[in-house]
Amino acid sequence: MQQRSPNGGGGLQSPRSPSSQPPFLSVSVSDPAKMGNGVQAYISYKVTTKTNFPEYQGPEKIVIRRYTDFVWLCDRLFEKYKGIFIPPLPEKNTVEKFRFSAEFIEMRRQALDTFVNRIASHHELQQSEDLRTFLQADEQTMERARSQDTGIFKKKPSDLMQIFRDVQSKVTDVVLGKEKPVEESNPEYEKLKRYIFELEDHLAEAQKHAYRLVKRHRELGQSLGDFGKAVKLLGACEGDALGTAFSELGAKSEMLSVKLQREAHHLLMNFEEPLKDYVRAVESIKGTIAERANAFRQQSELAEMIKLKEIDLNKLRLLRSEKMLDAEHEYEELKADGEEATKRFETIVRLMNEEIVRFQDQKTRDMGQAFHEFAKGQARLANAIADAWRSLIPKLDSLSVS
Amino acid sequence: MMTYDNQRFEEPQFYSSREEMDSLLLHDDFSKSKPSSSTGGDDDHRRRSISTTAPFAEIPTSESGDPLVHLSSFHQNPKSFNSFVDPPSYADAVIRSFESVQSAQISDNDAVSTSEPSVSHYFIRISVTEPRKKHDLANSVVSGGKNYLTYLVTTWTNLPEFNGTEFSVRRRFKEVVMLSDRLSESYRGFFIPTRPDKGVVESQVMQKHEFIEQRMMAMEKYLRKLAAHPVIRNSEDLRMFLQVQGNLPLMRTSNVAAAVDLREVVHQGKGGRDLVRMFKELRQSVTYGWGGTKPPLVEEDKDFLEKKMKLQDFELKLSNVSLQAESLVKAQQDVGETMGQLGLVFVKLNKLETEEAVFISQKTRARDMKNMATSSVKASRLYRELNAQTIKHLDKLHDYLGVMLDVNNAYSYRSKALLTVQTVVSEISILTSRIEKLEAAAFKIFGAERTGIQKIDELKETMRVTEDAKDRAVKEYKRIKETNKTEFERLDKEKREDFFKMLKGFVVNQAGYAEKMASVWETCAKETSGYAQSCS
């Protein structure tokens, strides 16, 4: 007799009813608020998570985070996911007077939002435990996690051993006279590296000019406004038709000045920031390149050490020395390390290859959008300017004959 | 009444990136347009809002030439930049038709006062060119035997006073100074254009190309202003300056201007008396500031005072506008330059992505970057042209600041004349009282001494002369007052016309270029419309 029970009695537990939606994880960073006073003051952000991932505590969660929390997350991801281009963070701004300017805060918020969203939509990074901590933990847990990992000794014990070994191998190198860094000889990879470095140069220049362009728009707006004011004053003292004409011109100038300031802001948020983001992304890639070089070097060094150890071991075997057992043990350890190092390196290579495709796609989209916004903004501004001045012409005509 | 627009002006100096940009525009149709020299009549000088030769052509410039015309070859990838500049677009056609409408409108406005060939047949055009070094051998009294420069002053005119339609003379700056001094004397009360500064000229400075350029331009501007003044234009001194070959007769220079002026007014009479009076007036003038606007007695003409105050206010506000106009022009220039630099970087990025393309997404991005670059470079050029035009229009502001100076000079002559009148009048009253005293005394003493009567007679004679002087002084003062009045009216009218023209030119200019830029960016936006998203 079969007992039919929905979630099974002693039998198999049927899986939880699959959600009708595909799995999603969506995050938003909003509502910056100034906390604290004086030197200790900082900005906190509301981080809202909406998800149906099983590992998460429920469909929606809101936490409060500050910039250093984001830095922590970024560092953790960088450590754990070598080979993946970790989304870049906005820079830490140390200039006091800009720290709380509305514009700076908005730019930062936007960049942080982009940062978290990119992590959330990356198929590997979104699985990160640190991400879950970041998105869900209460403030005390967060603070604890954060302070654990700050300072010089932020590496885990296993990493410390690795550092020790690295130092050892470096010493060996010096002793053996091998001081040159070992590098891959992969022509495609060389090409990529060159590309990245050249790209960085050009992008930095582009961002510089983009920022300058924002400033220039502001300055033009300012000048036009001042000009308008001065012309209005002239109109007031002149009187009659000419005076009116001056006043009208002055008024239009002031109006356009406002439009210019607005466009400057639009340019900043929708063109200069994406360019800056691009620059940061390239810097992040450079970080990954460094990690790859590290991994490669470790792998080669271990390979060297294994070879040497093998020679050593054979010597000891011949001599039937009591040190032989220890040496064998060390040799086995080294070989395990060697395999691990190789695996780590190969993972990085594989991941990088995937990441680079994603990166190029992403950047084409990002830049395309930035260009579109730029062009739209400029067209909008130009049309506003044209309309304003055109509307003045019939007025001037009628005034000049009155 | 003529307006006079054949202005040479300097294009603002742009630096390195401009050459870079220009090298890109290898196959740009528009840069082939040669800088059109402003020849011929004045009928096209009015259509200044947007340059007349070709949609993207530059305004006629001076010798430095238009860099866009000197195209250096971009040796790396000439082909890929062919498409950077489009053929004339619809927007241009719209601008053109608008221009002709506008110029027709302006013609109507100007018909009354400016010279359109159809209305008034007279024109005069002056240019100053060809500086040449000369060594002064003979007149070492004048120049101390140093080197000096002469300039070629060419005049084209159909005014009957001149014998001929086109002629040139060589003049040095000293002769300009002399002309200016003579005109100042002859046309007291008029708002006479101020001559260019002498500046501190050492022989070394004279060599400097820039200095010579500036001086030449200043001279040309000055002569043209003179020719534009309805009364001064007819001056014999001016005619001689423009037409008579060889050195002009040395005239008294007005370094002792005051004494000379007054002597003309009171040119007869006993030398001693005049000298005393002159010194008295000089002293009084010095007390009140030379050429100052504070006569010892209040100027009774309320109308004049009102006008004067108004003009002073106008001058103040105008100089403020002029200052802001300068920053505006600079800011406009900066935007254009930065836009161009941005475009250049995107060219580099396009190159990188094209050459290193491994993925299709890179090729797409390369194409997008090229669009961006093209549009930015185009926009940058438009800004440059806009700015050149803006400078031209807003230059009117500076011109009028100069006119304010001329007006102030005219005031000084008025005050001097008034001072003379007052001095003479006070002398007369002194004389009168002296005569009365003596007569009274003589009356008492019957059979007075001969000398007493003789003295009275002498005084009466002096009195008569002084009365004559007073009449002349009053006449001169009245004349100046009248002249001032008509000049104020002329100024008002010209000011009105000139400024309306300036405003309209400025506005049409801005609108036209804004429309061109809008079209550039609209095209770019359309090409990237695939990336449009609802929110970032």
PDB file of C-alpha atoms in Angstrom, chain B residues 51-253:
ATOM      1  CA  SER B  51      31.191  83.457 -43.030  1.00  0.00           C
ATOM      2  CA  THR B  52      30.150  83.833 -46.549  1.00  0.00           C
ATOM      3  CA  THR B  53      32.380  81.642 -48.585  1.00  0.00           C
ATOM      4  CA  ALA B  54      31.670  78.076 -47.573  1.00  0.00           C
ATOM      5  CA  PRO B  55      29.914  76.372 -44.717  1.00  0.00           C
ATOM      6  CA  PHE B  56      32.987  75.674 -42.684  1.00  0.00           C
ATOM      7  CA  ALA B  57      35.276  78.294 -44.090  1.00  0.00           C
ATOM      8  CA  GLU B  58      37.184  80.616 -41.914  1.00  0.00           C
ATOM      9  CA  ILE B  59      36.822  84.331 -41.796  1.00  0.00           C
ATOM     10  CA  PRO B  60      39.413  86.113 -43.889  1.00  0.00           C
ATOM     11  CA  THR B  61      42.515  86.308 -41.847  1.00  0.00           C
ATOM     12  CA  SER B  62      45.704  88.242 -42.174  1.00  0.00           C
ATOM     13  CA  GLU B  63      49.093  87.071 -43.320  1.00  0.00           C
ATOM     14  CA  SER B  64      49.343  84.281 -40.807  1.00  0.00           C
ATOM     15  CA  GLY B  65      46.961  82.403 -42.999  1.00  0.00           C
ATOM     16  CA  ASP B  66      44.574  79.663 -42.218  1.00  0.00           C
ATOM     17  CA  PRO B  67      46.283  76.572 -40.870  1.00  0.00           C
ATOM     18  CA  LEU B  68      43.476  74.485 -42.243  1.00  0.00           C
ATOM     19  CA  VAL B  69      44.646  75.400 -45.677  1.00  0.00           C
ATOM     20  CA  HIS B  70      48.133  74.136 -45.044  1.00  0.00           C
ATOM     21  CA  LEU B  71      47.356  70.508 -44.817  1.00  0.00           C
ATOM     22  CA  SER B  72      50.171  68.331 -43.709  1.00  0.00           C
ATOM     23  CA  SER B  73      49.754  64.738 -44.651  1.00  0.00           C
ATOM     24  CA  PHE B  74      48.810  62.299 -42.016  1.00  0.00           C
ATOM     25  CA  HIS B  75      51.155  59.647 -43.097  1.00  0.00           C
ATOM     26  CA  GLN B  76      49.954  56.669 -41.195  1.00  0.00           C
ATOM     27  CA  ASN B  77      46.409  55.990 -42.096  1.00  0.00           C
ATOM     28  CA  PRO B  78      45.186  58.534 -44.580  1.00  0.00           C
ATOM     29  CA  LYS B  79      42.391  56.390 -45.876  1.00  0.00           C
ATOM     30  CA  SER B  80      40.656  55.835 -42.631  1.00  0.00           C
ATOM     31  CA  PHE B  81      40.205  59.521 -42.072  1.00  0.00           C
ATOM     32  CA  ASN B  82      38.534  60.284 -45.335  1.00  0.00           C
ATOM     33  CA  SER B  83      35.162  59.976 -43.869  1.00  0.00           C
ATOM     34  CA  PHE B  84      35.860  62.389 -41.057  1.00  0.00           C
ATOM     35  CA  VAL B  85      34.143  65.353 -42.576  1.00  0.00           C
ATOM     36  CA  ASP B  86      30.877  65.147 -44.418  1.00  0.00           C
ATOM     37  CA  PRO B  87      29.801  67.058 -47.462  1.00  0.00           C
ATOM     38  CA  PRO B  88      27.608  70.099 -46.918  1.00  0.00           C
ATOM     39  CA  SER B  89      24.527  69.050 -45.078  1.00  0.00           C
ATOM     40  CA  TYR B  90      20.994  70.242 -44.968  1.00  0.00           C
ATOM     41  CA  ALA B  91      21.773  72.277 -41.928  1.00  0.00           C
ATOM     42  CA  ASP B  92      24.169  74.324 -43.978  1.00  0.00           C
ATOM     43  CA  ALA B  93      21.569  75.023 -46.598  1.00  0.00           C
ATOM     44  CA  VAL B  94      19.230  76.181 -43.897  1.00  0.00           C
ATOM     45  CA  ILE B  95      21.871  78.451 -42.464  1.00  0.00           C
ATOM     46  CA  ARG B  96      22.613  79.923 -45.839  1.00  0.00           C
ATOM     47  CA  SER B  97      19.030  80.765 -46.635  1.00  0.00           C
ATOM     48  CA  PHE B  98      18.614  82.238 -43.227  1.00  0.00           C
ATOM     49  CA  GLU B  99      21.680  84.324 -43.729  1.00  0.00           C
ATOM     50  CA  SER B 100      20.395  85.891 -46.895  1.00  0.00           C
ATOM     51  CA  VAL B 101      17.102  86.667 -45.231  1.00  0.00           C
ATOM     52  CA  GLN B 102      18.893  88.200 -42.346  1.00  0.00           C
ATOM     53  CA  SER B 103      21.202  90.240 -44.462  1.00  0.00           C
ATOM     54  CA  ALA B 104      18.257  91.563 -46.411  1.00  0.00           C
ATOM     55  CA  GLN B 105      16.665  92.573 -43.170  1.00  0.00           C
ATOM     56  CA  ILE B 106      19.756  94.266 -42.010  1.00  0.00           C
ATOM     57  CA  SER B 107      20.088  96.029 -45.318  1.00  0.00           C
ATOM     58  CA  ASP B 108      16.682  97.509 -44.773  1.00  0.00           C
ATOM     59  CA  ASN B 109      17.689  98.750 -41.374  1.00  0.00           C
ATOM     60  CA  ASP B 110      20.889 100.138 -42.616  1.00  0.00           C
ATOM     61  CA  ALA B 111      19.605 101.745 -45.736  1.00  0.00           C
ATOM     62  CA  VAL B 112      18.975 104.960 -43.967  1.00  0.00           C
ATOM     63  CA  SER B 113      22.313 105.391 -42.398  1.00  0.00           C
ATOM     64  CA  THR B 114      24.911 103.184 -43.921  1.00  0.00           C
ATOM     65  CA  SER B 115      26.253 103.211 -47.366  1.00  0.00           C
ATOM     66  CA  GLU B 116      24.684 100.683 -49.572  1.00  0.00           C
ATOM     67  CA  PRO B 117      25.867 101.263 -53.049  1.00  0.00           C
ATOM     68  CA  SER B 118      22.304 101.722 -54.149  1.00  0.00           C
ATOM     69  CA  VAL B 119      21.574 104.444 -51.630  1.00  0.00           C
ATOM     70  CA  SER B 120      24.723 106.488 -51.384  1.00  0.00           C
ATOM     71  CA  HIS B 121      27.400 106.326 -53.964  1.00  0.00           C
ATOM     72  CA  TYR B 122      30.330 107.310 -51.860  1.00  0.00           C
ATOM     73  CA  PHE B 123      32.721 105.018 -50.238  1.00  0.00           C
ATOM     74  CA  ILE B 124      36.204 105.154 -48.919  1.00  0.00           C
ATOM     75  CA  ARG B 125      38.432 102.321 -47.892  1.00  0.00           C
ATOM     76  CA  ILE B 126      41.824 102.533 -46.350  1.00  0.00           C
ATOM     77  CA  SER B 127      44.447  99.946 -45.682  1.00  0.00           C
ATOM     78  CA  VAL B 128      47.831 100.086 -44.045  1.00  0.00           C
ATOM     79  CA  THR B 129      50.443  97.581 -45.139  1.00  0.00           C
ATOM     80  CA  GLU B 130      54.062  96.959 -45.999  1.00  0.00           C
ATOM     81  CA  PRO B 131      56.188  98.228 -43.181  1.00  0.00           C
ATOM     82  CA  ARG B 132      59.637  99.288 -44.322  1.00  0.00           C
ATOM     83  CA  LYS B 133      62.648 100.454 -42.526  1.00  0.00           C
ATOM     84  CA  LYS B 134      64.082 103.823 -43.408  1.00  0.00           C
ATOM     85  CA  HIS B 135      66.986 105.769 -42.162  1.00  0.00           C
ATOM     86  CA  ASP B 136      66.454 109.375 -41.380  1.00  0.00           C
ATOM     87  CA  LEU B 137      69.382 111.366 -42.667  1.00  0.00           C
ATOM     88  CA  ALA B 138      68.242 114.919 -43.026  1.00  0.00           C
ATOM     89  CA  ASN B 139      65.794 115.852 -40.340  1.00  0.00           C
ATOM     90  CA  SER B 140      67.908 114.906 -37.437  1.00  0.00           C
ATOM     91  CA  VAL B 141      66.144 117.572 -35.441  1.00  0.00           C
ATOM     92  CA  VAL B 142      63.035 115.540 -35.611  1.00  0.00           C
ATOM     93  CA  SER B 143      64.304 112.045 -35.191  1.00  0.00           C
ATOM     94  CA  GLY B 144      67.904 112.296 -34.152  1.00  0.00           C
ATOM     95  CA  GLY B 145      69.062 110.380 -37.209  1.00  0.00           C
ATOM     96  CA  LYS B 146      67.619 107.068 -36.086  1.00  0.00           C
ATOM     97  CA  ASN B 147      65.921 104.348 -38.036  1.00  0.00           C
ATOM     98  CA  TYR B 148      62.201 104.565 -38.484  1.00  0.00           C
ATOM     99  CA  LEU B 149      59.468 102.654 -40.182  1.00  0.00           C
ATOM    100  CA  THR B 150      57.185 103.734 -42.927  1.00  0.00           C
ATOM    101  CA  TYR B 151      53.909 102.155 -43.879  1.00  0.00           C
ATOM    102  CA  LEU B 152      52.045 102.081 -47.099  1.00  0.00           C
ATOM    103  CA  VAL B 153      48.702 103.802 -46.745  1.00  0.00           C
ATOM    104  CA  THR B 154      46.404 102.892 -49.612  1.00  0.00           C
ATOM    105  CA  THR B 155      43.062 104.509 -50.238  1.00  0.00           C
ATOM    106  CA  TRP B 156      40.247 103.469 -52.509  1.00  0.00           C
ATOM    107  CA  THR B 157      37.508 106.013 -52.894  1.00  0.00           C
ATOM    108  CA  ASN B 158      35.107 107.746 -55.176  1.00  0.00           C
ATOM    109  CA  LEU B 159      34.709 110.841 -53.082  1.00  0.00           C
ATOM    110  CA  PRO B 160      35.070 113.865 -55.282  1.00  0.00           C
ATOM    111  CA  GLU B 161      37.434 115.762 -52.959  1.00  0.00           C
ATOM    112  CA  PHE B 162      40.116 113.287 -53.810  1.00  0.00           C
ATOM    113  CA  ASN B 163      41.770 113.416 -57.152  1.00  0.00           C
ATOM    114  CA  GLY B 164      41.615 109.796 -58.057  1.00  0.00           C
ATOM    115  CA  THR B 165      40.120 106.532 -57.015  1.00  0.00           C
ATOM    116  CA  GLU B 166      43.123 104.639 -55.795  1.00  0.00           C
ATOM    117  CA  PHE B 167      46.341 105.983 -54.438  1.00  0.00           C
ATOM    118  CA  SER B 168      49.044 105.218 -51.946  1.00  0.00           C
ATOM    119  CA  VAL B 169      51.487 107.166 -49.860  1.00  0.00           C
ATOM    120  CA  ARG B 170      54.185 106.186 -47.425  1.00  0.00           C
ATOM    121  CA  ARG B 171      53.719 107.531 -43.946  1.00  0.00           C
ATOM    122  CA  ARG B 172      55.500 107.130 -40.695  1.00  0.00           C
ATOM    123  CA  PHE B 173      53.855 107.032 -37.340  1.00  0.00           C
ATOM    124  CA  LYS B 174      55.028 110.524 -36.444  1.00  0.00           C
ATOM    125  CA  GLU B 175      52.900 111.819 -39.268  1.00  0.00           C
ATOM    126  CA  VAL B 176      49.886 110.059 -37.841  1.00  0.00           C
ATOM    127  CA  VAL B 177      50.550 111.834 -34.572  1.00  0.00           C
ATOM    128  CA  MET B 178      50.766 115.132 -36.400  1.00  0.00           C
ATOM    129  CA  LEU B 179      47.530 114.476 -38.215  1.00  0.00           C
ATOM    130  CA  SER B 180      45.832 113.628 -34.981  1.00  0.00           C
ATOM    131  CA  ASP B 181      47.047 116.804 -33.322  1.00  0.00           C
ATOM    132  CA  ARG B 182      45.881 118.961 -36.194  1.00  0.00           C
ATOM    133  CA  LEU B 183      42.474 117.357 -36.199  1.00  0.00           C
ATOM    134  CA  SER B 184      42.205 117.856 -32.459  1.00  0.00           C
ATOM    135  CA  GLU B 185      42.772 121.533 -32.960  1.00  0.00           C
ATOM    136  CA  SER B 186      40.536 121.967 -35.939  1.00  0.00           C
ATOM    137  CA  TYR B 187      37.630 119.887 -34.773  1.00  0.00           C
ATOM    138  CA  ARG B 188      37.264 120.820 -31.179  1.00  0.00           C
ATOM    139  CA  GLY B 189      33.986 119.640 -29.752  1.00  0.00           C
ATOM    140  CA  PHE B 190      33.678 116.718 -32.053  1.00  0.00           C
ATOM    141  CA  PHE B 191      34.070 113.194 -30.818  1.00  0.00           C
ATOM    142  CA  ILE B 192      37.286 112.717 -32.668  1.00  0.00           C
ATOM    143  CA  PRO B 193      38.660 109.175 -32.811  1.00  0.00           C
ATOM    144  CA  THR B 194      41.681 108.830 -30.563  1.00  0.00           C
ATOM    145  CA  ARG B 195      44.886 108.010 -32.275  1.00  0.00           C
ATOM    146  CA  PRO B 196      46.852 104.879 -31.419  1.00  0.00           C
ATOM    147  CA  ASP B 197      49.320 105.069 -28.569  1.00  0.00           C
ATOM    148  CA  LYS B 198      52.878 105.960 -29.240  1.00  0.00           C
ATOM    149  CA  GLY B 199      54.167 103.480 -26.746  1.00  0.00           C
ATOM    150  CA  VAL B 200      57.751 103.411 -25.665  1.00  0.00           C
ATOM    151  CA  VAL B 201      59.641 102.842 -28.825  1.00  0.00           C
ATOM    152  CA  GLU B 202      63.257 101.930 -28.753  1.00  0.00           C
ATOM    153  CA  SER B 203      64.973 100.828 -31.872  1.00  0.00           C
ATOM    154  CA  GLN B 204      64.994  97.279 -30.638  1.00  0.00           C
ATOM    155  CA  VAL B 205      61.310  97.181 -30.046  1.00  0.00           C
ATOM    156  CA  MET B 206      60.814  98.510 -33.498  1.00  0.00           C
ATOM    157  CA  GLN B 207      62.236  95.348 -34.935  1.00  0.00           C
ATOM    158  CA  LYS B 208      59.720  93.174 -33.281  1.00  0.00           C
ATOM    159  CA  HIS B 209      57.307  91.773 -35.743  1.00  0.00           C
ATOM    160  CA  GLU B 210      54.440  91.734 -33.316  1.00  0.00           C
ATOM    161  CA  PHE B 211      54.873  95.369 -32.432  1.00  0.00           C
ATOM    162  CA  ILE B 212      54.906  96.355 -36.056  1.00  0.00           C
ATOM    163  CA  GLU B 213      51.827  94.248 -36.745  1.00  0.00           C
ATOM    164  CA  GLN B 214      49.959  95.826 -33.913  1.00  0.00           C
ATOM    165  CA  ARG B 215      50.938  99.320 -34.878  1.00  0.00           C
ATOM    166  CA  MET B 216      49.897  98.763 -38.452  1.00  0.00           C
ATOM    167  CA  MET B 217      46.536  97.430 -37.428  1.00  0.00           C
ATOM    168  CA  ALA B 218      46.040 100.265 -34.999  1.00  0.00           C
ATOM    169  CA  MET B 219      46.878 102.822 -37.660  1.00  0.00           C
ATOM    170  CA  GLU B 220      44.506 101.249 -40.100  1.00  0.00           C
ATOM    171  CA  LYS B 221      41.713 101.139 -37.582  1.00  0.00           C
ATOM    172  CA  TYR B 222      42.325 104.767 -36.675  1.00  0.00           C
ATOM    173  CA  LEU B 223      42.301 106.016 -40.247  1.00  0.00           C
ATOM    174  CA  ARG B 224      39.157 104.086 -40.993  1.00  0.00           C
ATOM    175  CA  LYS B 225      37.439 105.561 -37.987  1.00  0.00           C
ATOM    176  CA  LEU B 226      38.398 109.021 -39.199  1.00  0.00           C
ATOM    177  CA  ALA B 227      37.005 108.258 -42.607  1.00  0.00           C
ATOM    178  CA  ALA B 228      33.800 107.026 -41.036  1.00  0.00           C
ATOM    179  CA  HIS B 229      33.125 110.262 -39.221  1.00  0.00           C
ATOM    180  CA  PRO B 230      30.772 112.353 -41.358  1.00  0.00           C
ATOM    181  CA  VAL B 231      32.499 115.643 -40.634  1.00  0.00           C
ATOM    182  CA  ILE B 232      36.107 114.726 -40.152  1.00  0.00           C
ATOM    183  CA  ARG B 233      36.069 112.735 -43.309  1.00  0.00           C
ATOM    184  CA  ASN B 234      35.962 116.000 -45.182  1.00  0.00           C
ATOM    185  CA  SER B 235      39.012 117.386 -43.452  1.00  0.00           C
ATOM    186  CA  GLU B 236      41.693 118.788 -45.656  1.00  0.00           C
ATOM    187  CA  ASP B 237      44.325 117.532 -43.263  1.00  0.00           C
ATOM    188  CA  LEU B 238      43.053 114.033 -43.679  1.00  0.00           C
ATOM    189  CA  ARG B 239      42.982 114.316 -47.387  1.00  0.00           C
ATOM    190  CA  MET B 240      46.507 115.571 -47.477  1.00  0.00           C
ATOM    191  CA  PHE B 241      47.609 112.779 -45.239  1.00  0.00           C
ATOM    192  CA  LEU B 242      46.061 110.173 -47.483  1.00  0.00           C
ATOM    193  CA  GLN B 243      46.984 111.599 -50.792  1.00  0.00           C
ATOM    194  CA  VAL B 244      49.915 113.987 -50.795  1.00  0.00           C
ATOM    195  CA  GLN B 245      53.232 112.373 -51.556  1.00  0.00           C
ATOM    196  CA  GLY B 246      56.305 113.131 -49.594  1.00  0.00           C
ATOM    197  CA  ASN B 247      56.690 114.443 -46.084  1.00  0.00           C
ATOM    198  CA  LEU B 248      53.842 116.491 -44.757  1.00  0.00           C
ATOM    199  CA  PRO B 249      54.712 120.081 -43.871  1.00  0.00           C
ATOM    200  CA  LEU B 250      55.883 120.199 -40.317  1.00  0.00           C
ATOM    201  CA  MET B 251      53.188 121.704 -38.219  1.00  0.00           C
ATOM    202  CA  ARG B 252      53.260 122.889 -34.712  1.00  0.00           C
ATOM    203  CA  THR B 253      52.747 120.006 -32.446  1.00  0.00           C
TER     204      THR B 253
END
